[in-house]
Structures are given as C-alpha cells and as structure tokens.
Amino acid sequence: MAAIITQDKAMAVATVARSPGYWSGVARRLSRDPVALVALGLIILLVAMAILAPYLAPYDPTKASMIRRLKPIGTPGYLLGTDELGRDMLSRLIYGARLSLIMGVIPVPIAFVIGSAIGIVAGYVGGITNTLIMRTVDVFYAFPSVLLAVALSGTLGSGLGNALVSLTVVFIPQIARVAESVTTQVRRLDYVDAARASGAKGHTIILVHVLGNVLGPIFVFATSLISVSMILASGLSFLGLGVRPPDAEWGLMLNTLRTAIYVNPMVAALPGVMIFLTSICFNLFSDGLRSAMDVKS
Amino acid sequence: MMNPMIEIDNLSVTFNRGRKPVQAVNGVSLSVKTGEVVALLGESGSGKSVTMRSLLRLHPKGTTITGRMQVAGHDVTALSARQIADFRGAVASMVFQEPRLALDPVYTLGDQITEAIMRHEKLGRNEAFERALALFEKVRIPSPERRLKTYPHEMSGGMLQRAMIAMALACNPRVLLADEPTTALDATVQIQILLLIRELQAEYGLSVIFVTHDIGVAAEVADRIAVMYAGRIVEEGAVADIIRNPQHPYTQGLLGARVELAGHRDRLVTIPGAPPDLADMPKGCAFAPRCVRVMEACGQAVPPLTGTKGAGQVACLHYA
Amino acid sequence: MMDAVPNPLNQPGDPRDRGGPAQPLLSVRGLVRHFPVKGSGFLKPKKVVSAVDGVDFDILKGETLGVVGESGCGKSTTARVLMQLIRQDRGELLFDGESVGGTLPLRDYRRQVQMVFQDSYASLNPRLTIEDSIAFGPRVHGISPRVAIDRAHDLLHRVGLEPGRFAGRYPHELSGGQRQRINIARALALEPRLVILDEAVSALDKSVEAQVLNLLLDLKRDFGLTYMFISHDLNVVRFMCDRVMVMYLGKVCEIGTRDAIFDTPGHPYTSALLASMPKMDPAERTKVPPLSGDPPNPIDPPPGCRFHPRCSFSEDICTRMPPGVSSAKTQHSVACLMAEPGGLHSRAPALQESGS
C-alpha cells in the first residue's frame, strides 16, 4: 500500500502542471491591447531613430548656412525646412531624439531604484521610521516639480549631467510616496502576517513577499513619469539649463526657434510636436501596462 | 386579487462579459403571493442574487435577460428606463448585504431618506422629514431625530441595516427584496433584524423575497423556500416540508452538512466535489456529477420541476 | 502514508513534549492589549481601544478550544497576540511551561504555533505558486529547497489536493475552499503543535465548510494537533470543540467544557448568544430578540460588569463591581456576580456555611 502511494506520488511530482507565470500573463494581455502595442512600436522606432541618427540624417545637424535660413516645410532637399541658422530640421530632429530620450528616460530608472528602496523600507518598517522618512520626502514633494528642477539645475549649473541629477532628485520623492503607500497596503495583508508567523526575518519577507507585489505598481507609475521627464528636460534646455547650443535637443530647439514663430510657425512647432508625440506614447504604453498587470481583468 | 404579487416565468440571465458568456440563471420560474415570504436558498454562484436583482433590472449593460417577470401587475421587462426608475422604491425596493456600500457616505441618512420620498411623491421637505422620522421609530432606531442627522460611517452595522430597511419602506412598496441582509452581522444582531423584517412584513402585508445561503435564517423568516443550484431551482416547498423532509439530493446534502444536526457523530456528511462552471454546464442535471443517487438518465436531459405548485416541487428524476 | 512528516510528533513520546499531558500546551496570563484611537491624543483627549483587557486561559494538550463572541470582543486580537504578530502590553504566554520570548525564543515558539486566517485569498501571496507558498516556512527554517518542495507536495496530498494538478498553480486560479486547504497545508508545513484557526471556515459555502471541517478533524487526529478555533458560528463550535471560551468586550465571561457551556450556560451573555442562533425548526421560531442593540464600542467600556447595559438581570451592584472569574469548578468558570457565592447580587447563590 505504502509503496503504491509513494510510486504514485513520485509520478505526480514528476508531472506537476505549471501555470504560466505572472509576467507571461502580463505579456499576453499586453499583446491584446492595440493601443499599447502601437505606442510601444512608436517608442521602439524613436529609439532606433536615435541610435541610427548618423545613417538616417541627410545632413550634419550643426552645419549652418546663412543663405537658406527658415525655409518652409517641403523645400526640395530640405523636407522639413531649415531653422533660424539654416540647419536642416529633419537632421536636427533625428539627432535631437538622442539627447531628448536620454534626458527623458535616464532619470526615471535611477529615481525608480532609489525611490522604491526608500518607500518600501518606510512602508514595511512603519512607525517612527516611516514618519521621519516620509516627512523628509514630503519637504521635496511640496515644491512643484518644474520649480524644483529649475532651482536645482540653476544651483548646480547648466549641462547635461547636472540636468539629469536634478531631474532624478525631482522624481525620487514622487516614486517614494507611491512605493510607501503600496507597501503599506501589502504590509497589512494576511500573507505577510503568515510569513512573519513562520519566523521569517524582515529582509526575507521584503524580498519574497513584498517586492514581487509592489514593484509592478511602482513600475507602472514610473513609466508614466517618463513623459513628464521629457517635458521637464525640454523645459530645462529651453531655459538654457540643460543641453547647450549647438547640440540638437528638442526643448532647446523649441527655444531657439521661438523668435521664428511669426515667420515660419510650422517649422517652429516641429520640436514641440516631437515632444508631444513621444510623451503621449510613453503615457499610452504605461496605461496599457497598468491594465495588463491587473490580474482580475 | 388572487393573482400572485410576483410572477417569474422561465427567467434566464446571461452575462456577456469576459470571453465566454456565463448563464447565471437558467429557466427560473417562481411566484410569490401577497404577504408571502419566500427564501431563495443557495450557495455562491447559484444565481439566487441574480434572480432577485432581475426584478429591479439592476444588471450591467450587455446582460441578456429572457423570460417574463410580473411584479404587482407591472411587466418588468417592458418598462421604459423612466418607468423602471419610478418602479424601483415605489413598487419594489431592496435591502442589501452591505448597507455601508449602498448608502451615500457624503449625505446624512435623513437627507437620503427625504430625497427618496420626495423623488417618488409630491411631498414638501418637512412632510418627508416627518415620514423619515416615523420610519426610524418604526425600525426602532434609538434617538431617531439625532440619528437622522448622522452620516453612514457614524453608525454601527446593525443600526445601518435598520436605516436601510427604513429607507426601503419609505415609499410604501408592496414588495421587499432582501439580499443576504444579515450575513455581515453578528448573530445577536442578525436575529433582531430578522424579527424586524418579519414584523414589518406582517404589518404592511409585504411580499418578500429573501436571498440567503443559510438554511437556518430561511427557517426563521420564510413561509416557503426555493433551493437554487447552478442557476436553476431544484426544489421548492413550504419551509417545514423542506427542512423536515427534503426531496432533492442536493437539499438533503445541504441539510446533512449542517453541523447542528450532526448530533454526536464525529464527522459531517458532505457533498463531494464543487458546483459546475456556469460557462461550461453539464448536459443533464447540473447536480448529477456530485449526486450519490445518480442514474444514467440524469446525464441526458435537465429534469423539470414536477409536483403541484404551492404543495412542493422538485426537479429530480427520482420523483418524476 | 506520509513519509516526509514524521509521525511520532505530537503523539505520546513526542520529543518536544516537556511537561507531560497534564501541563497545558499554552497558558495565557493577564493578557492586555490596547490600541490608541487614531486622531486622539493631539489636542484631544487620548483614547484607547481596550481590545484585550486582562485575559487568562489555558489551552490543554490535544484539545480544541473554541472562542466565541461578537465582533469587537477581542477574539481576533487575542489570536494575533498568541501568534505574536502583535505584542501584548502586559501579560505572559507560557508554552508547555516555558515563557515565550524568555526561556523559549520567539523563533522556536513560532515553529510550534501556526495560524490559518479567515480571508483565504489575502493570506496567500498572489505571485507565488502553491508549492512555493507552502515551502516558504520550512525554507526559512533552513530546510533544503528540494525537501521543502517534497514536503509541500505531501501536505497537498494530505489536504486533499492532488499535487500534480495544484502545486504549480497560482492562488487566483483556485476556489475559496481549495485556497483554504492550501492555507491549512501551509500552517502544517512547520509541524506545529498548536494551530490557531481564526474564522478559518467562516467565508466558505456551507457544503464546502463541512468538507473543510472534516479535514481539520482528520488532520488533528493524524498529526496529534491542538486547535484554538475562533468562530462566530456557535453551531460549528459545538461540533468542533472540547472546551469553549466566551469573550465580551476584551474580557472572558465564561469558559468551560462544551457540554457545560451549551447545556448549562452560567453567564447571561452566553445564554443570549445561544438563543440568538437561528432555530432549524419553523415551528419554534424566535419570538423576542435575546439581546437588543449592537455590540458596544470597545473604546469606552462601561464600568463594573461590561455586559450590564445589555443584561436583563443587571442590578445596581453590577454597574459598580466588576465580577471576578469564579474558579470553583475548573471545568466551568463564569465571570458574573450571579455566580459568585455569597456575592452582592440578589441572585447569587448563598455562601455555604463552613464548620457548622
């Protein structure tokens, strides 16, 4: 009898039916969302464009020419016209994707790591520690993001590196707050209590039971910040606190073309259109990700 | 006059959300006389709440409802959106399991009840408030005047359920639909609410459909019990008959699983297995896969309810 | 039948047994736990919820102790303090004679006491497979992953779920009854001696509840477990338990054997609770509610006997003098002035004259 059961069991163990994991479910649901897929496709195109800029751009983006300034869209040889210094707009927009994407995207993952760590620890430990951490975070959070970014960049001085640092600092409190609230919710669930009751230590519980359940929502929030970051970065460059001329960056281009808005409004608006398109793509993708990560749907 | 107050004829409800349509109610017929209390008894997913909500057409968009429903002479399926809004509350009203979710947290209880009264009847605010006060006294809420000025979150669960009942009765409906109104309450409060419903029912001559999963609760309030399983009524009869002499194997199983009837046995009699998937129902009797008295014919066709209406009906081939 | 979980545990001769069968498995002495009320204390008078307010009881080896009472009576807080998920403000826990947190380190205590929660979904990590959830506890205690997974499969078998079908799945794919079986398996994975069941079957349908109750009885016999069974359903408690404790507003009002509590309840509150259960006989319906009003708020418990505002036998003395627990009979103790011999309540039994 016992032998039969043991054998039976051995067979059962060998053939455990595995459900597809959580992330493959997310991927499956995401693949059924046309809007998110289009947005993701456009993001990939933009990234490819930035990487392949030297091969795609018809001209050197910094080569100026006094004789062909502010040509309109559709000028033969200059498909999207030229800017106020006679540089080819198409080439500048393609090259501009490089710095714009770097400034838009890089601060978010850094802030994601730091902000999540702060928020998760505060949320899990609770009590006085939570109050101390979160009130400090709130001090930063109380400033409007634009003001904080400008103030920090202004203090640190202009330049790409300083702009990245100030954007990161702007996003850390926002992510930390979301991380803290999600963790506090998870912290109260019975499975965390069950894990504590089994004698597990705090860091084991955070690793096994908390991280997997909070990183998803924080990640979704972080992706929605990319569009904000793009716009803030453009704003910094616009104010002369980010990328310096003659480098191509959409925000900076918007600034330098500002004077041409009455002469050739279509061309002057082009960098704005790019910023708008890119940030909306990141937003739509982030929305799709949010619904795909909801198990109940 | 002897027309039943509620007459449901061959009602089916299908939810079309998700990938597969789910047929939650599958050909239910039920009639409730004036002044009668019928308990719809069943486990989760049996379709008992869905059946009752159909009477107020409370289902989300995209739900297919077929069959006929008459309530106090109104053909519920034929009412326009405007007529159904007038019908709800004035002819038939409902009491929910979670009054906290059914009441608006930003208005006082008094405001909500007077609004409901004024919506249906041409009464001034003062008269409506007077009626609300009388109702609160009727459901025996202590210091009713003060309670009318409180918000839902300031009241305990039992008091809130009393307020909910007062609100349901505000426009003198003829039918009260109760959806597990005592499930979330402590036993000591549950019995108070059950007695209150019974008393008000007798006083106003209400017809009541009382949805519950607890056969003990049904025994306390109902005149008749209709037992539901997987979207169908499998047995129906007077409360004493169902409890003392259940016919359908499912009802027998439910009663067998009752701990208070276990006596000094050291194990409970249980129904093996689990209810079927409503999106993927077996061809014959839905209970056949779990039934101890299953025969070959049970898998062929759905057995109809047989027996005389009112004297007890059962949907099982053993009694056909 | 089971090879990974050795059987001599919890049986006579269990190497972990210290005090022998006569020593209670868990003794609770003077347990107090108050919670501050949110929003009080700052520019307002500080308020506390006396969730548990001086509770003493024993859980005997091999028994099932039922705990009943209305919401807010402190039964769930008691469970969480016993599990040490929240610490008591005062009071002591003695596990098989050893002081928890003193001579018995918390980590060793937790191996021997486990808990099953009411909400079967919230008590399982949605991102872990069933086998990983069950194996988590043993792995925390240093058992190798391979052995822990084997034990998880054994336990799945024992709670009636085929490991081949269920081990690799996620909680949201299962029904409430199946999830509760998994929670039971998870609690057993550490080979505990005491299992606290906090409303463990309350959320289940009646036919599923019966299956799980049978399972709990089987497991208790096979593993020699001791249960603390918290429930609001007196019928289930009567079926499952050897002894029953009745709580009201953070205090014990009566504790005794099942038959004593159900057949000769000594406290008016116990009688009212019993009378509140729906009758299964439509010919004998309840006519008058045994208790009026809702369970009171534990923020401001009334002075004297906490039950006096709802008690039909209340006298002036009850509003002033809190009753002690009469421990005349260890089989059955009642905290009511009417049960104190020679007490000041008019219905108290006369003190027996001594010497004459």
Tab-separated table of N, CA and C in Angstrom, chain C residues 12-127:
chain	number	residue	atom	x	y	z
C	12	PRO	N	2.036	10.627	22.003
C	12	PRO	CA	2.744	10.317	23.242
C	12	PRO	C	4.193	9.983	22.902
C	13	GLY	N	5.114	10.571	23.606
C	13	GLY	CA	6.518	10.331	23.307
C	13	GLY	C	7.084	11.331	22.324
C	14	ASP	N	6.331	12.370	21.968
C	14	ASP	CA	6.855	13.452	21.146
C	14	ASP	C	8.076	14.053	21.846
C	15	PRO	N	9.206	14.086	21.157
C	15	PRO	CA	10.416	14.602	21.826
C	15	PRO	C	10.274	16.053	22.266
C	16	ARG	N	9.328	16.773	21.675
C	16	ARG	CA	9.207	18.190	22.038
C	16	ARG	C	8.367	18.389	23.295
C	17	ASP	N	7.661	17.328	23.714
C	17	ASP	CA	6.799	17.469	24.886
C	17	ASP	C	7.656	17.608	26.131
C	18	ARG	N	7.301	18.589	26.985
C	18	ARG	CA	8.111	18.810	28.179
C	18	ARG	C	7.360	18.427	29.443
C	19	GLY	N	6.210	19.043	29.640
C	19	GLY	CA	5.553	18.898	30.941
C	19	GLY	C	4.621	17.707	31.060
C	20	GLY	N	4.503	16.883	30.015
C	20	GLY	CA	3.572	15.760	30.091
C	20	GLY	C	2.155	16.205	29.776
C	21	PRO	N	1.235	15.269	29.666
C	21	PRO	CA	-0.117	15.582	29.193
C	21	PRO	C	-0.903	16.498	30.134
C	22	ALA	N	-0.540	16.530	31.402
C	22	ALA	CA	-1.344	17.329	32.331
C	22	ALA	C	-1.023	18.814	32.231
C	23	GLN	N	0.153	19.148	31.738
C	23	GLN	CA	0.531	20.553	31.651
C	23	GLN	C	-0.119	21.187	30.428
C	24	PRO	N	-0.771	22.350	30.586
C	24	PRO	CA	-1.396	22.985	29.421
C	24	PRO	C	-0.350	23.260	28.336
C	25	LEU	N	-0.777	23.154	27.076
C	25	LEU	CA	0.150	23.450	25.990
C	25	LEU	C	0.467	24.942	25.986
C	26	LEU	N	-0.575	25.755	26.187
C	26	LEU	CA	-0.349	27.199	26.231
C	26	LEU	C	-1.134	27.781	27.396
C	27	SER	N	-0.441	28.524	28.251
C	27	SER	CA	-1.127	29.227	29.336
C	27	SER	C	-1.018	30.713	29.075
C	28	VAL	N	-2.142	31.377	29.135
C	28	VAL	CA	-2.176	32.816	28.906
C	28	VAL	C	-2.495	33.475	30.235
C	29	ARG	N	-1.667	34.402	30.646
C	29	ARG	CA	-1.834	35.021	31.971
C	29	ARG	C	-1.870	36.540	31.873
C	30	GLY	N	-2.994	37.118	32.272
C	30	GLY	CA	-3.106	38.574	32.397
C	30	GLY	C	-2.829	39.335	31.110
C	31	LEU	N	-3.338	38.815	30.001
C	31	LEU	CA	-3.041	39.417	28.704
C	31	LEU	C	-3.797	40.737	28.526
C	32	VAL	N	-3.055	41.799	28.189
C	32	VAL	CA	-3.662	43.103	27.954
C	32	VAL	C	-3.107	43.663	26.658
C	33	ARG	N	-3.984	44.146	25.813
C	33	ARG	CA	-3.536	44.835	24.614
C	33	ARG	C	-4.508	45.972	24.314
C	34	HIS	N	-3.992	47.187	24.335
C	34	HIS	CA	-4.798	48.360	23.989
C	34	HIS	C	-4.265	48.966	22.703
C	35	PHE	N	-5.137	49.551	21.921
C	35	PHE	CA	-4.705	50.277	20.723
C	35	PHE	C	-5.071	51.741	20.886
C	36	PRO	N	-4.154	52.657	20.529
C	36	PRO	CA	-4.550	54.063	20.556
C	36	PRO	C	-5.562	54.328	19.443
C	37	VAL	N	-6.534	55.188	19.728
C	37	VAL	CA	-7.509	55.552	18.699
C	37	VAL	C	-6.892	56.603	17.797
C	38	LYS	N	-6.989	56.396	16.509
C	38	LYS	CA	-6.411	57.341	15.543
C	38	LYS	C	-7.025	58.712	15.716
C	39	GLY	N	-6.182	59.715	15.682
C	39	GLY	CA	-6.694	61.078	15.737
C	39	GLY	C	-6.931	61.578	17.143
C	40	SER	N	-6.762	60.698	18.151
C	40	SER	CA	-6.904	61.173	19.520
C	40	SER	C	-5.516	61.491	20.058
C	41	GLY	N	-5.466	62.215	21.132
C	41	GLY	CA	-4.188	62.456	21.790
C	41	GLY	C	-3.532	63.746	21.355
C	42	PHE	N	-3.878	64.250	20.164
C	42	PHE	CA	-3.290	65.502	19.707
C	42	PHE	C	-4.361	66.575	19.789
C	43	LEU	N	-4.243	67.462	20.782
C	43	LEU	CA	-5.241	68.493	21.059
C	43	LEU	C	-6.593	67.894	21.446
C	44	LYS	N	-6.633	66.589	21.641
C	44	LYS	CA	-7.877	65.925	22.050
C	44	LYS	C	-7.515	64.955	23.157
C	45	PRO	N	-8.489	64.567	23.977
C	45	PRO	CA	-8.134	63.580	24.997
C	45	PRO	C	-7.692	62.264	24.345
C	46	LYS	N	-6.673	61.654	24.915
C	46	LYS	CA	-6.163	60.411	24.346
C	46	LYS	C	-7.136	59.288	24.639
C	47	LYS	N	-7.470	58.528	23.606
C	47	LYS	CA	-8.413	57.428	23.764
C	47	LYS	C	-7.747	56.128	23.383
C	48	VAL	N	-8.168	55.041	24.026
C	48	VAL	CA	-7.642	53.736	23.642
C	48	VAL	C	-8.791	52.756	23.452
C	49	VAL	N	-8.555	51.801	22.554
C	49	VAL	CA	-9.471	50.678	22.398
C	49	VAL	C	-8.927	49.558	23.277
C	50	SER	N	-9.711	49.147	24.266
C	50	SER	CA	-9.237	48.027	25.098
C	50	SER	C	-9.625	46.725	24.412
C	51	ALA	N	-8.829	46.343	23.404
C	51	ALA	CA	-9.183	45.179	22.606
C	51	ALA	C	-9.139	43.908	23.451
C	52	VAL	N	-8.074	43.771	24.231
C	52	VAL	CA	-7.967	42.641	25.151
C	52	VAL	C	-7.579	43.237	26.486
C	53	ASP	N	-8.339	42.920	27.525
C	53	ASP	CA	-8.174	43.657	28.772
C	53	ASP	C	-8.123	42.708	29.964
C	54	GLY	N	-7.007	41.994	30.081
C	54	GLY	CA	-6.846	41.110	31.226
C	54	GLY	C	-7.494	39.763	30.999
C	55	VAL	N	-6.860	38.945	30.177
C	55	VAL	CA	-7.448	37.664	29.805
C	55	VAL	C	-6.539	36.538	30.288
C	56	ASP	N	-7.133	35.544	30.969
C	56	ASP	CA	-6.406	34.357	31.406
C	56	ASP	C	-7.119	33.125	30.872
C	57	PHE	N	-6.374	32.220	30.291
C	57	PHE	CA	-6.954	30.909	29.968
C	57	PHE	C	-5.839	29.940	29.614
C	58	ASP	N	-6.195	28.671	29.564
C	58	ASP	CA	-5.250	27.624	29.184
C	58	ASP	C	-5.765	26.911	27.947
C	59	ILE	N	-4.834	26.480	27.109
C	59	ILE	CA	-5.196	25.559	26.033
C	59	ILE	C	-4.531	24.238	26.382
C	60	LEU	N	-5.342	23.211	26.591
C	60	LEU	CA	-4.816	21.923	27.042
C	60	LEU	C	-4.271	21.129	25.858
C	61	LYS	N	-3.366	20.226	26.148
C	61	LYS	CA	-2.760	19.440	25.073
C	61	LYS	C	-3.803	18.551	24.401
C	62	GLY	N	-3.851	18.626	23.093
C	62	GLY	CA	-4.718	17.748	22.329
C	62	GLY	C	-6.170	18.165	22.240
C	63	GLU	N	-6.518	19.288	22.867
C	63	GLU	CA	-7.931	19.689	22.820
C	63	GLU	C	-8.179	20.679	21.680
C	64	THR	N	-9.466	20.945	21.431
C	64	THR	CA	-9.846	22.066	20.583
C	64	THR	C	-10.567	23.052	21.479
C	65	LEU	N	-9.992	24.238	21.629
C	65	LEU	CA	-10.630	25.268	22.444
C	65	LEU	C	-11.359	26.220	21.509
C	66	GLY	N	-12.649	26.336	21.670
C	66	GLY	CA	-13.427	27.268	20.860
C	66	GLY	C	-13.443	28.639	21.502
C	67	VAL	N	-13.408	29.699	20.680
C	67	VAL	CA	-13.520	31.050	21.206
C	67	VAL	C	-14.654	31.733	20.458
C	68	VAL	N	-15.656	32.210	21.206
C	68	VAL	CA	-16.803	32.843	20.561
C	68	VAL	C	-17.053	34.212	21.178
C	69	GLY	N	-17.807	35.013	20.461
C	69	GLY	CA	-18.151	36.359	20.927
C	69	GLY	C	-18.496	37.214	19.730
C	70	GLU	N	-19.112	38.380	19.994
C	70	GLU	CA	-19.488	39.269	18.895
C	70	GLU	C	-18.257	39.991	18.369
C	71	SER	N	-18.436	40.726	17.260
C	71	SER	CA	-17.305	41.483	16.741
C	71	SER	C	-16.911	42.544	17.762
C	72	GLY	N	-15.598	42.753	17.896
C	72	GLY	CA	-15.115	43.705	18.886
C	72	GLY	C	-14.910	43.110	20.261
C	73	CYS	N	-15.102	41.788	20.405
C	73	CYS	CA	-14.937	41.199	21.728
C	73	CYS	C	-13.478	40.889	22.018
C	74	GLY	N	-12.610	40.978	20.997
C	74	GLY	CA	-11.187	40.766	21.228
C	74	GLY	C	-10.701	39.385	20.849
C	75	LYS	N	-11.530	38.584	20.177
C	75	LYS	CA	-11.059	37.228	19.883
C	75	LYS	C	-9.969	37.223	18.820
C	76	SER	N	-10.098	38.077	17.808
C	76	SER	CA	-9.044	38.106	16.786
C	76	SER	C	-7.754	38.727	17.313
C	77	THR	N	-7.892	39.765	18.153
C	77	THR	CA	-6.685	40.355	18.740
C	77	THR	C	-5.972	39.326	19.611
C	78	THR	N	-6.744	38.564	20.378
C	78	THR	CA	-6.140	37.511	21.195
C	78	THR	C	-5.347	36.556	20.307
C	79	ALA	N	-5.948	36.154	19.181
C	79	ALA	CA	-5.258	35.234	18.273
C	79	ALA	C	-3.956	35.832	17.777
C	80	ARG	N	-3.990	37.097	17.405
C	80	ARG	CA	-2.777	37.717	16.864
C	80	ARG	C	-1.710	37.917	17.929
C	81	VAL	N	-2.142	38.129	19.154
C	81	VAL	CA	-1.147	38.214	20.222
C	81	VAL	C	-0.559	36.828	20.491
C	82	LEU	N	-1.400	35.807	20.499
C	82	LEU	CA	-0.883	34.449	20.707
C	82	LEU	C	0.133	34.102	19.628
C	83	MET	N	-0.118	34.569	18.405
C	83	MET	CA	0.798	34.302	17.293
C	83	MET	C	1.988	35.261	17.352
C	84	GLN	N	1.916	36.233	18.276
C	84	GLN	CA	2.941	37.269	18.439
C	84	GLN	C	3.105	38.119	17.173
C	85	LEU	N	2.017	38.267	16.428
C	85	LEU	CA	2.030	39.212	15.307
C	85	LEU	C	1.896	40.622	15.857
C	86	ILE	N	1.185	40.749	16.985
C	86	ILE	CA	1.240	41.992	17.753
C	86	ILE	C	1.676	41.612	19.160
C	87	ARG	N	2.440	42.515	19.788
C	87	ARG	CA	2.918	42.231	21.133
C	87	ARG	C	1.897	42.695	22.150
C	88	GLN	N	1.815	41.974	23.251
C	88	GLN	CA	0.916	42.385	24.325
C	88	GLN	C	1.512	43.574	25.066
C	89	ASP	N	0.627	44.401	25.651
C	89	ASP	CA	1.116	45.472	26.519
C	89	ASP	C	1.561	44.880	27.856
C	90	ARG	N	0.773	43.935	28.337
C	90	ARG	CA	1.124	43.247	29.584
C	90	ARG	C	0.702	41.800	29.439
C	91	GLY	N	1.237	40.968	30.336
C	91	GLY	CA	0.795	39.585	30.367
C	91	GLY	C	1.851	38.652	29.829
C	92	GLU	N	1.617	37.370	30.047
C	92	GLU	CA	2.638	36.388	29.747
C	92	GLU	C	2.031	35.197	29.027
C	93	LEU	N	2.806	34.633	28.106
C	93	LEU	CA	2.425	33.389	27.442
C	93	LEU	C	3.399	32.306	27.882
C	94	LEU	N	2.865	31.198	28.352
C	94	LEU	CA	3.704	30.065	28.727
C	94	LEU	C	3.403	28.915	27.787
C	95	PHE	N	4.392	28.526	26.979
C	95	PHE	CA	4.167	27.430	26.040
C	95	PHE	C	4.812	26.173	26.594
C	96	ASP	N	3.997	25.211	26.934
C	96	ASP	CA	4.459	23.969	27.558
C	96	ASP	C	5.399	24.289	28.725
C	97	GLY	N	5.010	25.271	29.505
C	97	GLY	CA	5.760	25.596	30.717
C	97	GLY	C	6.866	26.614	30.517
C	98	GLU	N	7.206	26.930	29.264
C	98	GLU	CA	8.295	27.870	29.046
C	98	GLU	C	7.759	29.240	28.650
C	99	SER	N	8.416	30.273	29.142
C	99	SER	CA	7.965	31.624	28.884
C	99	SER	C	8.352	32.045	27.463
C	100	VAL	N	7.357	32.426	26.686
C	100	VAL	CA	7.604	32.812	25.297
C	100	VAL	C	8.356	34.132	25.260
C	101	GLY	N	9.453	34.151	24.521
C	101	GLY	CA	10.285	35.346	24.480
C	101	GLY	C	11.289	35.364	25.628
C	102	GLY	N	11.119	34.460	26.608
C	102	GLY	CA	12.071	34.329	27.700
C	102	GLY	C	12.907	33.083	27.470
C	103	THR	N	12.568	31.998	28.207
C	103	THR	CA	13.342	30.765	28.023
C	103	THR	C	13.075	30.139	26.657
C	104	LEU	N	11.911	30.454	26.068
C	104	LEU	CA	11.608	29.918	24.735
C	104	LEU	C	11.722	31.050	23.718
C	105	PRO	N	12.776	31.031	22.877
C	105	PRO	CA	12.931	32.128	21.910
C	105	PRO	C	11.749	32.165	20.938
C	106	LEU	N	11.437	33.394	20.475
C	106	LEU	CA	10.276	33.603	19.611
C	106	LEU	C	10.303	32.708	18.374
C	107	ARG	N	11.493	32.568	17.794
C	107	ARG	CA	11.604	31.803	16.559
C	107	ARG	C	11.250	30.323	16.786
C	108	ASP	N	11.662	29.771	17.934
C	108	ASP	CA	11.321	28.378	18.234
C	108	ASP	C	9.837	28.241	18.543
C	109	TYR	N	9.296	29.270	19.200
C	109	TYR	CA	7.859	29.262	19.523
C	109	TYR	C	7.040	29.232	18.232
C	110	ARG	N	7.446	30.059	17.264
C	110	ARG	CA	6.667	30.180	16.043
C	110	ARG	C	6.672	28.905	15.210
C	111	ARG	N	7.695	28.095	15.376
C	111	ARG	CA	7.671	26.807	14.675
C	111	ARG	C	6.543	25.936	15.187
C	112	GLN	N	6.188	26.152	16.456
C	112	GLN	CA	5.242	25.231	17.088
C	112	GLN	C	3.822	25.762	17.119
C	113	VAL	N	3.646	27.030	16.753
C	113	VAL	CA	2.311	27.612	16.717
C	113	VAL	C	2.098	28.219	15.344
C	114	GLN	N	1.035	27.860	14.691
C	114	GLN	CA	0.748	28.415	13.373
C	114	GLN	C	-0.699	28.856	13.316
C	115	MET	N	-1.018	29.606	12.270
C	115	MET	CA	-2.335	30.234	12.228
C	115	MET	C	-2.933	30.112	10.831
C	116	VAL	N	-4.246	29.945	10.767
C	116	VAL	CA	-4.973	29.987	9.494
C	116	VAL	C	-5.941	31.164	9.578
C	117	PHE	N	-5.895	32.034	8.563
C	117	PHE	CA	-6.683	33.264	8.593
C	117	PHE	C	-8.030	33.068	7.889
C	118	GLN	N	-8.923	34.058	8.106
C	118	GLN	CA	-10.255	33.947	7.513
C	118	GLN	C	-10.247	34.131	5.994
C	119	ASP	N	-9.511	35.154	5.538
C	119	ASP	CA	-9.573	35.503	4.124
C	119	ASP	C	-8.576	34.644	3.349
C	120	SER	N	-9.100	33.643	2.663
C	120	SER	CA	-8.210	32.669	2.031
C	120	SER	C	-7.393	33.308	0.918
C	121	TYR	N	-7.919	34.364	0.310
C	121	TYR	CA	-7.187	34.978	-0.796
C	121	TYR	C	-6.079	35.887	-0.284
C	122	ALA	N	-6.407	36.732	0.693
C	122	ALA	CA	-5.401	37.671	1.212
C	122	ALA	C	-4.287	36.944	1.945
C	123	SER	N	-4.510	35.696	2.359
C	123	SER	CA	-3.444	35.042	3.117
C	123	SER	C	-2.509	34.232	2.231
C	124	LEU	N	-2.665	34.341	0.910
C	124	LEU	CA	-1.687	33.708	0.016
C	124	LEU	C	-1.066	34.773	-0.881
C	125	ASN	N	0.253	34.719	-1.015
C	125	ASN	CA	0.958	35.661	-1.880
C	125	ASN	C	0.586	35.373	-3.336
C	126	PRO	N	-0.065	36.340	-4.023
C	126	PRO	CA	-0.543	36.070	-5.384
C	126	PRO	C	0.564	35.773	-6.386
C	127	ARG	N	1.809	36.149	-6.071
C	127	ARG	CA	2.905	35.949	-7.020
C	127	ARG	C	3.616	34.609	-6.832
